[in-house]
Coordinates of C-alpha atoms and ligand atoms in Angstrom, one line a residue:
Chain A
M125 CA 22.7 49.6 0.7
S126 CA 26.0 49.2 -1.0
N127 CA 27.7 48.6 2.3
V128 CA 25.4 45.9 3.1
M129 CA 26.2 44.2 -0.2
K130 CA 29.8 44.5 0.2
T131 CA 29.6 42.9 3.6
A132 CA 27.5 40.1 2.2
A133 CA 30.0 39.6 -0.6
R134 CA 32.8 39.5 2.0
G135 CA 30.9 37.1 4.1
G136 CA 30.4 34.9 1.0
L137 CA 34.0 34.9 0.2
Q138 CA 34.9 33.9 3.8
L139 CA 32.3 31.2 3.6
D140 CA 33.9 30.1 0.4
R141 CA 37.2 29.6 2.3
F142 CA 35.6 27.3 4.8
M143 CA 33.9 25.2 2.1
P144 CA 36.0 22.1 1.5
E145 CA 36.9 21.7 -2.1
A146 CA 35.7 18.7 -4.0
A147 CA 38.8 16.5 -3.2
K148 CA 38.6 17.3 0.5
L149 CA 34.9 16.5 0.4
H150 CA 35.6 13.1 -1.0
R151 CA 38.2 12.4 1.7
L152 CA 35.8 13.5 4.3
S153 CA 33.1 11.1 3.0
A154 CA 35.6 8.3 2.9
L155 CA 36.6 9.0 6.4
L156 CA 33.0 8.9 7.4
T157 CA 32.6 5.6 5.7
L158 CA 35.5 4.2 7.6
V159 CA 34.0 5.3 10.9
I160 CA 30.7 3.8 10.1
L161 CA 32.5 0.5 9.1
I162 CA 34.3 0.3 12.4
I163 CA 31.1 1.1 14.4
G164 CA 29.1 -1.5 12.3
F165 CA 31.7 -4.3 12.7
S166 CA 32.2 -3.6 16.4
L167 CA 28.4 -4.1 16.9
A168 CA 28.4 -7.2 14.7
S169 CA 31.3 -9.1 16.3
Q170 CA 32.6 -8.5 19.9
S171 CA 36.2 -9.6 19.0
F172 CA 36.4 -7.0 16.2
F173 CA 37.5 -4.2 18.4
S174 CA 39.9 -6.2 20.5
V175 CA 43.6 -5.3 20.7
N176 CA 44.6 -8.4 18.9
N177 CA 42.3 -7.8 15.9
T178 CA 43.3 -4.2 15.8
L179 CA 46.9 -5.3 15.3
T180 CA 45.8 -7.8 12.6
V181 CA 44.1 -5.1 10.8
L182 CA 47.2 -2.8 11.1
L183 CA 49.4 -5.5 9.6
Q184 CA 47.0 -6.3 6.7
T185 CA 46.5 -2.7 6.0
S186 CA 50.1 -1.8 6.0
V187 CA 50.7 -4.0 3.0
I188 CA 47.7 -2.5 1.0
G189 CA 48.9 1.0 2.3
L190 CA 52.5 0.7 1.1
L191 CA 51.3 -0.4 -2.3
G192 CA 48.6 2.2 -2.3
I193 CA 51.1 5.1 -1.7
G194 CA 53.2 4.1 -4.8
M195 CA 50.0 3.5 -6.8
T196 CA 48.8 7.0 -5.8
M197 CA 51.9 8.6 -7.2
V198 CA 51.4 6.8 -10.5
I199 CA 47.7 7.5 -10.7
I200 CA 48.3 11.2 -10.1
T201 CA 50.5 11.2 -13.2
G202 CA 47.6 9.9 -15.0
G203 CA 48.9 6.3 -15.3
I204 CA 48.3 2.9 -13.5
D205 CA 50.6 0.2 -12.2
L206 CA 49.1 -3.3 -12.5
S207 CA 52.4 -5.1 -11.7
V208 CA 52.7 -4.3 -8.0
G209 CA 51.2 -7.6 -6.7
S210 CA 53.8 -9.6 -8.9
V211 CA 56.7 -7.2 -8.1
L212 CA 55.8 -7.7 -4.4
A213 CA 56.3 -11.5 -4.9
L214 CA 59.4 -11.0 -6.9
S215 CA 61.0 -8.7 -4.2
G216 CA 60.2 -11.1 -1.4
V217 CA 61.7 -14.0 -3.5
V218 CA 64.9 -12.0 -4.1
T219 CA 65.3 -11.1 -0.4
G220 CA 64.5 -14.7 0.6
M221 CA 67.2 -16.0 -2.0
C222 CA 69.8 -13.5 -0.7
V223 CA 69.3 -14.6 2.9
K224 CA 69.5 -18.2 1.9
A225 CA 72.8 -17.3 0.1
G226 CA 74.1 -16.0 3.4
L227 CA 73.5 -12.4 3.2
P228 CA 72.5 -10.6 6.5
V229 CA 68.8 -9.8 6.6
I230 CA 69.0 -6.0 6.1
P231 CA 71.2 -5.9 3.0
A232 CA 69.0 -8.7 1.7
M233 CA 65.8 -6.7 2.1
G234 CA 67.6 -3.7 0.6
L235 CA 68.3 -5.9 -2.5
G236 CA 64.7 -7.0 -2.6
V237 CA 63.5 -3.4 -2.7
V238 CA 66.1 -2.6 -5.3
A239 CA 64.7 -5.5 -7.4
G240 CA 61.2 -3.9 -7.0
A241 CA 62.5 -0.4 -8.1
A242 CA 64.2 -2.0 -11.1
C243 CA 60.9 -3.4 -12.2
G244 CA 59.3 0.0 -11.7
A245 CA 62.2 1.5 -13.8
V246 CA 61.4 -1.0 -16.6
N247 CA 57.8 0.0 -16.5
G248 CA 58.7 3.7 -16.6
L249 CA 61.1 3.2 -19.5
V250 CA 58.7 1.1 -21.5
I251 CA 56.0 3.7 -21.0
T252 CA 58.1 6.8 -21.8
R253 CA 60.6 5.5 -24.3
M254 CA 58.5 2.9 -26.2
R255 CA 55.3 4.9 -25.8
I256 CA 53.4 1.8 -24.7
P257 CA 50.2 2.8 -22.6
P258 CA 50.7 2.2 -18.8
F259 CA 47.9 -0.4 -18.7
V260 CA 49.6 -2.6 -21.2
A261 CA 53.2 -1.9 -20.0
T262 CA 52.5 -2.8 -16.4
L263 CA 50.1 -5.7 -17.4
G264 CA 53.2 -7.2 -19.2
M265 CA 55.4 -6.5 -16.1
M266 CA 52.8 -8.3 -14.0
L267 CA 53.3 -11.5 -16.0
I268 CA 57.1 -11.0 -16.2
A269 CA 57.7 -10.4 -12.5
R270 CA 55.4 -13.3 -11.5
G271 CA 57.1 -15.6 -14.0
L272 CA 60.5 -14.6 -12.7
A273 CA 59.5 -15.2 -9.1
L274 CA 58.2 -18.8 -9.9
Q275 CA 61.1 -19.5 -12.2
L276 CA 63.7 -18.5 -9.7
T277 CA 62.2 -20.6 -6.9
G278 CA 60.8 -23.5 -9.0
A279 CA 57.4 -22.3 -7.7
A280 CA 58.3 -23.6 -4.2
P281 CA 58.3 -21.3 -1.2
I282 CA 61.6 -20.6 0.5
S283 CA 61.3 -21.4 4.2
Q284 CA 63.5 -21.6 7.3
L285 CA 64.7 -18.0 6.8
G286 CA 65.5 -17.6 10.5
A287 CA 64.1 -15.5 13.2
A288 CA 65.9 -12.2 12.1
F289 CA 64.0 -12.4 8.7
G290 CA 60.6 -12.6 10.6
R291 CA 61.4 -9.6 12.9
L292 CA 60.1 -6.9 10.5
G293 CA 56.7 -8.5 10.0
N294 CA 56.2 -9.9 13.5
G295 CA 58.1 -7.6 15.8
A296 CA 56.7 -4.5 17.5
L297 CA 58.0 -1.4 19.2
F298 CA 57.4 -1.0 22.9
R299 CA 56.2 -4.6 23.4
V300 CA 56.1 -5.5 27.0
V301 CA 56.5 -9.2 27.8
E302 CA 56.6 -10.7 31.3
M303 CA 57.8 -14.2 32.2
Q304 CA 55.3 -15.9 34.2
P305 CA 56.3 -18.4 37.1
N306 CA 55.2 -21.3 35.0
G307 CA 57.8 -20.5 32.4
F308 CA 55.5 -19.2 29.8
P309 CA 55.8 -15.5 28.7
K310 CA 52.9 -13.3 29.1
V311 CA 52.3 -10.3 26.7
I312 CA 51.3 -7.3 28.8
F313 CA 51.4 -4.7 26.0
P314 CA 51.6 -6.0 22.4
G315 CA 53.4 -2.9 21.2
I316 CA 53.1 -1.1 17.9
P317 CA 53.9 -3.5 15.0
Y318 CA 56.8 -2.5 12.9
P319 CA 54.9 -2.7 9.7
A320 CA 52.5 0.0 11.0
I321 CA 55.5 2.2 11.9
L322 CA 57.0 1.6 8.5
L323 CA 53.7 2.6 6.8
L324 CA 53.5 5.8 8.9
V325 CA 57.0 6.7 8.0
V326 CA 56.5 6.0 4.3
A327 CA 53.3 7.8 4.2
L328 CA 54.6 10.9 5.8
G329 CA 57.6 10.8 3.5
A330 CA 55.4 10.4 0.4
A331 CA 53.0 13.2 1.5
Y332 CA 56.2 15.5 2.0
I333 CA 57.4 14.6 -1.5
L334 CA 54.0 15.3 -3.1
R335 CA 53.3 18.5 -1.3
C336 CA 56.7 20.2 -0.7
R337 CA 59.0 19.0 -3.4
Q338 CA 59.3 20.1 -7.0
I339 CA 59.0 16.4 -8.2
G340 CA 55.7 16.2 -6.3
R341 CA 54.4 19.4 -8.0
H342 CA 55.5 18.0 -11.4
I343 CA 53.7 14.7 -10.7
Y344 CA 50.5 16.7 -10.3
A345 CA 51.2 18.8 -13.4
T346 CA 52.0 15.9 -15.6
G347 CA 48.7 14.1 -14.7
S348 CA 46.7 17.3 -15.0
N349 CA 47.9 18.3 -18.5
E350 CA 50.8 16.5 -19.9
E351 CA 51.3 18.8 -22.9
A352 CA 51.0 22.0 -20.7
A353 CA 53.5 20.5 -18.3
R354 CA 55.9 19.8 -21.1
L355 CA 55.5 23.2 -22.7
S356 CA 56.1 24.7 -19.1
G357 CA 59.5 23.0 -18.9
V358 CA 58.6 20.0 -16.8
R359 CA 60.5 17.0 -17.8
V360 CA 57.5 14.8 -18.1
D361 CA 59.3 11.5 -18.9
M362 CA 61.5 11.8 -15.9
T363 CA 58.6 12.5 -13.7
K364 CA 56.7 9.5 -14.8
L365 CA 59.8 7.4 -14.5
Y366 CA 60.2 8.6 -10.9
A367 CA 56.4 7.7 -10.1
Y368 CA 56.8 4.1 -11.5
V369 CA 60.3 3.6 -9.7
M370 CA 58.6 4.7 -6.4
S371 CA 55.6 2.3 -7.0
G372 CA 58.0 -0.6 -7.7
A373 CA 60.2 0.1 -4.7
L374 CA 57.3 0.4 -2.3
A375 CA 55.9 -2.9 -3.8
G376 CA 59.4 -4.2 -2.8
V377 CA 59.0 -3.0 0.7
A378 CA 55.5 -4.4 0.9
G379 CA 56.8 -7.7 -0.3
N380 CA 59.4 -7.8 2.4
V381 CA 56.8 -7.0 5.1
L382 CA 54.5 -9.7 3.9
M383 CA 57.1 -12.4 3.5
S384 CA 58.8 -11.5 6.8
R385 CA 55.4 -11.8 8.4
L386 CA 55.0 -15.2 6.9
V387 CA 58.7 -16.0 7.6
T388 CA 58.7 -17.6 4.1
A389 CA 59.3 -16.2 0.7
Q390 CA 56.2 -17.1 -1.3
P391 CA 56.5 -16.6 -5.1
S392 CA 52.7 -17.0 -5.4
E393 CA 51.9 -14.3 -2.9
G394 CA 50.2 -11.0 -3.6
V395 CA 48.0 -12.1 -6.6
M396 CA 45.3 -9.3 -7.3
Y397 CA 46.9 -7.0 -4.7
E398 CA 47.2 -4.3 -7.4
L399 CA 43.4 -4.1 -7.3
D400 CA 43.4 -3.5 -3.5
A401 CA 46.0 -0.8 -4.1
I402 CA 44.0 0.8 -6.9
A403 CA 40.8 0.6 -4.8
A404 CA 42.7 2.3 -1.8
A405 CA 43.9 5.2 -4.0
V406 CA 40.5 5.7 -5.8
I407 CA 38.4 5.3 -2.6
G408 CA 40.7 7.9 -1.1
G409 CA 39.9 10.4 -3.8
A410 CA 42.7 9.9 -6.4
S411 CA 41.3 10.3 -10.0
L412 CA 42.1 7.7 -12.6
S413 CA 42.2 10.5 -15.2
G414 CA 45.2 12.0 -13.5
G415 CA 46.1 15.3 -11.5
V416 CA 44.2 14.4 -8.4
G417 CA 45.1 12.4 -5.3
A418 CA 46.6 12.5 -1.8
V419 CA 48.5 10.1 0.4
S420 CA 46.1 10.9 3.3
G421 CA 43.2 9.9 1.2
T422 CA 44.8 6.6 0.1
M423 CA 45.6 5.8 3.8
I424 CA 41.9 6.1 4.5
G425 CA 41.1 4.0 1.5
A426 CA 43.6 1.3 2.6
F427 CA 42.0 1.2 6.0
I428 CA 38.6 0.8 4.5
I429 CA 39.7 -2.1 2.3
G430 CA 41.6 -3.7 5.2
I431 CA 38.8 -3.3 7.7
L432 CA 36.2 -4.4 5.2
R433 CA 38.1 -7.7 4.6
N434 CA 38.9 -8.3 8.3
G435 CA 35.3 -7.3 9.5
L436 CA 33.7 -9.5 6.9
N437 CA 35.9 -12.4 7.9
M438 CA 35.1 -11.9 11.6
A439 CA 31.4 -11.7 10.8
G440 CA 31.7 -15.1 9.0
V441 CA 31.0 -13.8 5.5
S442 CA 32.3 -16.3 3.0
A443 CA 35.3 -15.4 0.9
F444 CA 33.3 -15.5 -2.2
I445 CA 30.8 -13.0 -0.9
Q446 CA 33.7 -10.8 0.3
Q447 CA 35.0 -10.6 -3.4
I448 CA 31.6 -9.5 -4.5
I449 CA 31.3 -6.8 -1.8
I450 CA 34.8 -5.5 -2.6
G451 CA 34.2 -5.5 -6.3
V452 CA 31.1 -3.4 -5.7
V453 CA 33.0 -1.0 -3.5
V454 CA 35.6 -0.5 -6.1
I455 CA 33.1 0.2 -8.9
G456 CA 31.3 2.4 -6.6
A457 CA 34.4 4.5 -5.9
V458 CA 35.4 4.8 -9.5
W459 CA 31.9 5.7 -10.3
I460 CA 31.9 8.5 -7.8
D461 CA 35.2 9.7 -9.5
Q462 CA 33.5 9.8 -12.8
V463 CA 30.5 11.7 -11.5
R464 CA 33.0 14.3 -9.9
N465 CA 34.9 14.7 -13.2
R466 CA 31.7 15.3 -15.1
N467 CA 30.9 18.3 -12.9
Chain B
M23 CA 71.0 47.2 -41.3
T24 CA 74.0 47.1 -38.9
Q25 CA 72.2 45.8 -35.8
T26 CA 72.3 42.0 -35.2
P27 CA 68.7 40.9 -35.1
L28 CA 67.4 39.1 -31.9
V29 CA 66.2 36.3 -33.8
E30 CA 66.7 35.0 -37.3
M31 CA 64.7 32.0 -38.6
I32 CA 66.2 30.8 -41.9
D33 CA 64.5 28.5 -44.3
I34 CA 62.4 26.8 -41.7
E35 CA 60.3 23.8 -42.8
K36 CA 57.9 21.5 -40.9
H37 CA 56.2 18.6 -42.5
F38 CA 53.6 16.3 -40.9
G39 CA 53.6 13.3 -43.3
G40 CA 52.5 14.9 -46.6
V41 CA 51.4 18.2 -45.0
R42 CA 53.8 21.1 -45.2
A43 CA 52.8 23.2 -42.2
V44 CA 55.7 25.4 -42.7
D45 CA 57.4 25.7 -46.0
H46 CA 60.7 27.6 -46.4
V47 CA 60.1 30.4 -44.1
S48 CA 62.6 33.0 -43.2
L49 CA 61.9 35.6 -40.7
S50 CA 63.7 37.9 -38.3
L51 CA 63.0 40.0 -35.2
N52 CA 64.9 43.1 -33.8
P53 CA 65.1 44.2 -30.4
G54 CA 62.1 46.5 -29.5
E55 CA 60.2 45.4 -32.6
V56 CA 56.6 44.2 -32.7
V57 CA 56.0 41.9 -35.6
G58 CA 52.4 40.9 -36.4
V59 CA 51.9 37.3 -37.9
L60 CA 48.7 36.9 -39.7
G61 CA 47.1 34.3 -41.8
H62 CA 44.0 32.0 -42.0
N63 CA 43.4 29.1 -39.6
G64 CA 45.9 26.3 -40.6
A65 CA 48.3 28.7 -42.4
G66 CA 51.1 27.5 -40.2
K67 CA 51.4 30.4 -37.7
S68 CA 51.3 28.3 -34.6
C69 CA 53.7 25.8 -36.0
L70 CA 56.3 28.4 -36.7
M71 CA 55.9 29.9 -33.3
R72 CA 56.1 26.7 -31.6
I73 CA 59.4 25.9 -33.5
L74 CA 60.9 29.1 -32.2
A75 CA 59.6 28.2 -28.7
G76 CA 61.3 24.8 -28.7
A77 CA 58.0 23.1 -28.5
M78 CA 58.4 21.6 -31.9
V79 CA 61.5 20.5 -33.8
P80 CA 61.7 21.8 -37.4
S81 CA 62.1 19.3 -40.2
A82 CA 64.8 21.7 -41.7
G83 CA 66.2 25.3 -41.3
E84 CA 68.2 27.2 -38.9
I85 CA 67.5 29.4 -35.9
R86 CA 69.9 32.1 -34.7
V87 CA 69.6 34.1 -31.6
N88 CA 71.8 37.1 -31.3
G89 CA 73.5 35.9 -34.4
K90 CA 74.5 32.5 -32.7
P91 CA 72.9 29.3 -34.1
V92 CA 70.7 27.5 -31.5
H93 CA 69.1 24.1 -31.4
F94 CA 66.2 23.7 -29.0
A95 CA 65.6 20.1 -27.8
D96 CA 62.6 21.3 -25.6
P97 CA 60.9 24.4 -24.4
N98 CA 63.6 24.8 -21.6
G99 CA 66.3 25.4 -24.3
A100 CA 64.3 28.3 -25.8
R101 CA 63.6 29.7 -22.2
D102 CA 67.2 29.6 -21.4
V103 CA 67.9 32.2 -24.1
G104 CA 65.0 34.4 -23.0
I105 CA 62.3 33.2 -25.4
E106 CA 58.9 33.2 -23.6
T107 CA 55.8 31.9 -25.2
I108 CA 52.0 32.5 -24.7
Y109 CA 50.6 29.4 -26.4
Q110 CA 47.3 29.6 -28.2
T111 CA 46.2 26.6 -26.0
L112 CA 47.5 28.6 -22.9
A113 CA 49.4 25.4 -21.7
L114 CA 47.9 25.5 -18.1
A115 CA 47.6 22.5 -15.8
D116 CA 43.9 22.7 -14.9
H117 CA 44.1 21.2 -11.5
L118 CA 46.8 23.6 -10.2
D119 CA 46.1 27.2 -9.0
A120 CA 47.4 30.3 -10.7
P121 CA 50.7 30.7 -8.7
K122 CA 51.5 27.0 -9.3
N123 CA 50.9 27.3 -13.0
L124 CA 52.9 30.6 -13.1
F125 CA 56.0 29.0 -11.6
L126 CA 55.4 25.6 -13.1
G127 CA 58.8 24.1 -14.2
R128 CA 60.6 27.1 -12.6
E129 CA 59.4 26.8 -8.9
L130 CA 60.8 28.9 -6.2
K131 CA 62.4 27.1 -3.4
T132 CA 63.4 27.6 0.2
R133 CA 67.0 27.2 1.4
F134 CA 66.2 23.5 2.1
G135 CA 65.0 22.9 -1.5
N136 CA 61.4 22.8 -0.5
L137 CA 58.6 24.5 -2.6
D138 CA 58.3 28.1 -1.4
D139 CA 54.6 28.4 -2.0
A140 CA 54.2 31.4 0.0
R141 CA 56.7 33.4 -1.9
M142 CA 55.2 32.1 -5.2
L143 CA 51.8 33.3 -4.1
R144 CA 53.1 36.8 -3.3
E145 CA 54.9 37.1 -6.5
A146 CA 52.0 35.8 -8.5
Q147 CA 49.7 38.4 -6.8
K148 CA 52.1 41.2 -7.9
V149 CA 52.5 40.2 -11.5
L150 CA 48.8 39.4 -12.0
A151 CA 47.7 42.6 -10.4
R152 CA 49.9 44.3 -13.1
L153 CA 47.5 42.7 -15.7
N154 CA 44.2 42.6 -13.9
P155 CA 43.8 44.5 -10.6
N156 CA 40.8 42.5 -9.8
F157 CA 42.4 39.2 -10.0
K158 CA 41.4 37.3 -6.7
N159 CA 41.0 33.7 -7.2
L160 CA 44.6 32.8 -6.7
R161 CA 43.9 29.6 -4.7
D162 CA 41.3 28.0 -7.1
P163 CA 42.4 25.5 -9.6
V164 CA 42.6 27.3 -13.0
S165 CA 39.9 24.9 -14.4
Q166 CA 37.4 27.1 -12.4
L167 CA 38.5 30.4 -13.8
S168 CA 37.1 32.3 -16.7
G169 CA 38.8 32.2 -20.2
G170 CA 40.1 35.8 -19.6
Q171 CA 41.6 35.0 -16.2
R172 CA 43.3 31.9 -17.7
Q173 CA 44.7 34.0 -20.4
V174 CA 46.0 36.5 -18.0
I175 CA 47.8 33.7 -16.1
A176 CA 49.5 32.5 -19.3
I177 CA 50.6 36.1 -20.2
A178 CA 51.7 36.8 -16.6
R179 CA 54.0 33.6 -16.9
A180 CA 55.5 34.9 -20.1
I181 CA 56.5 38.3 -18.7
Y182 CA 57.5 37.5 -15.1
F183 CA 60.9 35.8 -16.0
D184 CA 63.8 37.6 -17.8
T185 CA 62.1 37.8 -21.2
K186 CA 64.1 39.0 -24.3
I187 CA 61.8 37.6 -27.0
L188 CA 58.0 37.3 -26.5
I189 CA 55.8 35.0 -28.7
M190 CA 52.2 35.8 -28.2
D191 CA 49.9 33.3 -30.1
E192 CA 46.5 35.0 -30.2
P193 CA 46.9 36.4 -26.6
T194 CA 43.7 38.3 -26.6
A195 CA 41.3 35.8 -28.0
A196 CA 39.4 35.3 -24.7
L197 CA 39.8 38.7 -23.3
G198 CA 37.4 41.5 -22.7
P199 CA 38.0 45.1 -24.0
S200 CA 39.6 46.4 -20.8
E201 CA 42.0 43.4 -20.5
T202 CA 42.7 43.6 -24.2
A203 CA 43.6 47.3 -23.6
M204 CA 45.8 46.3 -20.7
V205 CA 47.6 43.8 -23.0
A206 CA 48.2 46.6 -25.6
D207 CA 49.7 48.8 -22.9
L208 CA 52.0 45.8 -21.8
I209 CA 53.0 45.3 -25.3
R210 CA 54.1 48.9 -25.7
Q211 CA 55.8 48.8 -22.4
L212 CA 57.8 45.7 -23.2
Q213 CA 58.6 47.1 -26.6
A214 CA 60.2 50.2 -24.8
E215 CA 62.2 47.9 -22.7
G216 CA 63.8 46.5 -26.0
I217 CA 62.0 43.1 -26.0
G218 CA 61.2 41.7 -29.4
I219 CA 57.6 40.5 -29.8
F220 CA 55.8 38.2 -32.3
L221 CA 52.2 38.8 -32.1
V222 CA 50.0 36.3 -33.8
S223 CA 46.5 37.8 -34.0
H224 CA 43.3 37.9 -36.0
D225 CA 42.5 41.4 -34.9
M226 CA 43.5 43.6 -37.7
H227 CA 42.9 46.7 -35.7
D228 CA 45.3 45.5 -32.9
V229 CA 48.0 44.6 -35.4
F230 CA 47.9 48.0 -37.1
E231 CA 47.8 49.7 -33.7
L232 CA 50.7 47.8 -32.1
C233 CA 53.0 46.3 -34.7
D234 CA 55.9 47.8 -36.6
R235 CA 55.8 45.1 -39.3
V236 CA 53.3 42.5 -40.5
V237 CA 54.2 39.1 -42.0
V238 CA 51.4 37.0 -43.6
M239 CA 51.3 33.3 -43.9
N240 CA 49.3 31.3 -46.4
K241 CA 49.4 27.5 -46.7
G242 CA 52.7 27.3 -44.9
H243 CA 54.3 29.9 -47.0
L244 CA 55.3 33.4 -46.0
V245 CA 53.6 35.4 -48.6
G246 CA 54.3 39.0 -47.5
Q247 CA 56.5 41.0 -45.1
H248 CA 55.8 44.7 -44.9
A249 CA 56.4 47.6 -42.6
I250 CA 53.0 48.9 -41.3
G251 CA 53.3 52.2 -43.3
E252 CA 53.5 50.3 -46.6
V253 CA 50.2 48.6 -46.5
N254 CA 46.7 49.2 -45.5
K255 CA 44.1 46.8 -44.1
D256 CA 42.8 45.8 -47.5
D257 CA 46.2 44.9 -48.7
V258 CA 46.8 42.7 -45.7
L259 CA 43.4 41.0 -46.2
S260 CA 44.2 40.3 -49.8
L261 CA 47.6 38.8 -48.8
I262 CA 45.7 36.5 -46.2
V263 CA 43.0 35.5 -48.5
K264 CA 44.7 35.3 -51.9
G265 CA 48.4 35.0 -50.9
E266 CA 49.2 38.2 -52.9
L267 CA 48.9 42.0 -52.8
P268 CA 46.1 43.7 -54.8
A269 CA 47.0 44.5 -58.4
D270 CA 47.0 48.2 -57.8
W271 CA 49.4 48.2 -54.8
C272 CA 52.6 48.8 -56.7
A273 CA 51.1 51.7 -58.6
R274 CA 49.6 53.1 -55.3
N275 CA 52.9 52.8 -53.5
L276 CA 54.9 54.5 -56.4
A277 CA 52.4 57.3 -56.4
E278 CA 52.8 57.8 -52.7
A279 CA 56.6 57.8 -52.9
H280 CA 56.4 60.8 -55.2
Ligands
ADP283 N1 51.0 18.1 -34.3 C1 50.5 18.2 -35.6 N2 50.4 17.1 -36.3 C2 49.9 17.1 -37.7 N3 49.6 18.2 -38.2 C3 49.7 19.4 -37.5 C4 50.1 19.3 -36.3 N4 50.1 20.7 -35.9 C5 49.7 21.4 -36.9 N5 49.4 20.6 -38.0 C6 48.9 21.1 -39.2 O1 49.8 22.1 -39.7 C7 49.0 23.1 -40.3 C8 49.3 24.5 -39.7 O2 48.8 24.5 -38.4 P1 48.9 25.8 -37.5 O3 50.3 26.1 -37.3 O4 48.2 25.4 -36.1 O5 48.0 26.9 -38.1 P2 47.6 28.3 -37.6 O6 48.1 28.6 -36.3 O7 48.2 29.3 -38.6 O8 46.1 28.3 -37.5 C9 47.5 22.7 -40.3 O9 47.3 22.1 -41.6 C10 47.6 21.7 -39.2 O10 46.5 20.8 -39.4
MG284 MG1 47.2 28.9 -34.4

């Protein structure tokens, strides 16, 4: 009898181990949603599942994904970064101006990313030193960065930035092009777009930082219980600053990808992108109350948003209806988060 | 007394606006000594302990450790001189599991600077088993653990590192009888190792059982400081409630002395 009970208990324990925890369950259901979306859109439109459209989705998603990764770090600390859309524009403008000033493309892009990181640092300092709530601090930065981008350019796009500037956004690895006898090139294999590779590298790097490094552990601890983290010796302010700098820098990277794609520095780009980034993180299981989130989840969330926008486009749904649908999805994801927290 | 105290707190004050949470309190602790800190809720016990732990900056006063003046800007400063604290609130990060909480802020790392979660898990297993042999849920977020288990983690965290001075702010409030007994054993063991302990407690029985000395706080003041042999439970109760010893205490003590 007692042996039977013991075995049952042990079996229960083992079952426990195979039961995914709440966060994993959330990510799994997000993944399922993604698969259903892909199947649905493929049935609705023949061109959805084509190579060309897949590449388009990859490109669109890479910008949301880069923003989403930084956003995830900030959200895990219990904060929010509403400035990423504007910082993206400012970074792209800084890069564009540097290129125009004669700087080679790579250092110019580096400066653009530094400008983004600097915006993030200001966010972090305003939040930790002046004790301004993240929502307000980053809302302020949203206006400041956008205003700077427009002021610097006189609200006019910077064009004619040269082929080298467009390589990051338009180039691809392993692209195979054959010259046809009629003199036109024929793309045999479109290759893997650079932005997708960049997204993969950044995602792996961010996941490594969050899972395997002390700063990552402290990011989770800060969002989970800030006072407990402080009493445990975590430098809470430094940890938050780190997260906002990362978010700003990644917004800079995203800005460079986007402007390179357009081969134009557009000061008015990226309006409301912060909402896509927040949605990606929350759909992927990050909790707005802090302490929970993962890069893998945010990647799934970014693809859900990217595919939703692209698929609705392909299916001929109007831009207005698209906004309504994405708004509903965002509220739904946050609602799930709330329900999860109540349990 | 020839021995240098482990800790001396001299004329400590802490104000919150008009509230004097701690008012001109001086208190010392010797190696291997257990000092019970008693008082009503709101008497200022936690504030005094948080000041010593570096979690709160005093409005005035001086702290000396081994005779040297110290100024703690944060809890790390206090930890660096061997002061470990079990906070009344436990100070655990709910979403992290027991090993991650145990090593929070002092994570073990591999040669490459990565978190060494495997080693932290093994070490946590060892130190938790010392307090509760049945502790199993090492991978669960601590929000899912019982109050007793959470308290055990907070205690484990305070004794794992090189502790010289231990502050225990109501460490057994959520514990059952067997765990409380385990903590009592632990306190005696640490005392034998020469560690000085401040034990904030409401349990008069525990205090008389474990402590060498009791200090009583009332409305921010330190109203009494006595060796355990000098007072009985009623005397201490009178100090807690009225802020003074019973009228007959002097007479009784004189009688005992003769
Ligand atoms: N952070 C704070 N801000 C304002 N007042 C506080 C704070 N912490 C404690 N107090 C006040 O200080 C007094 C002492 O509190 P505390 O030290 O927690 O008492 P005890 O631990 O003895 O129950 C109380 O009146 C409490 O309200
Ligand atoms: Mg208290």
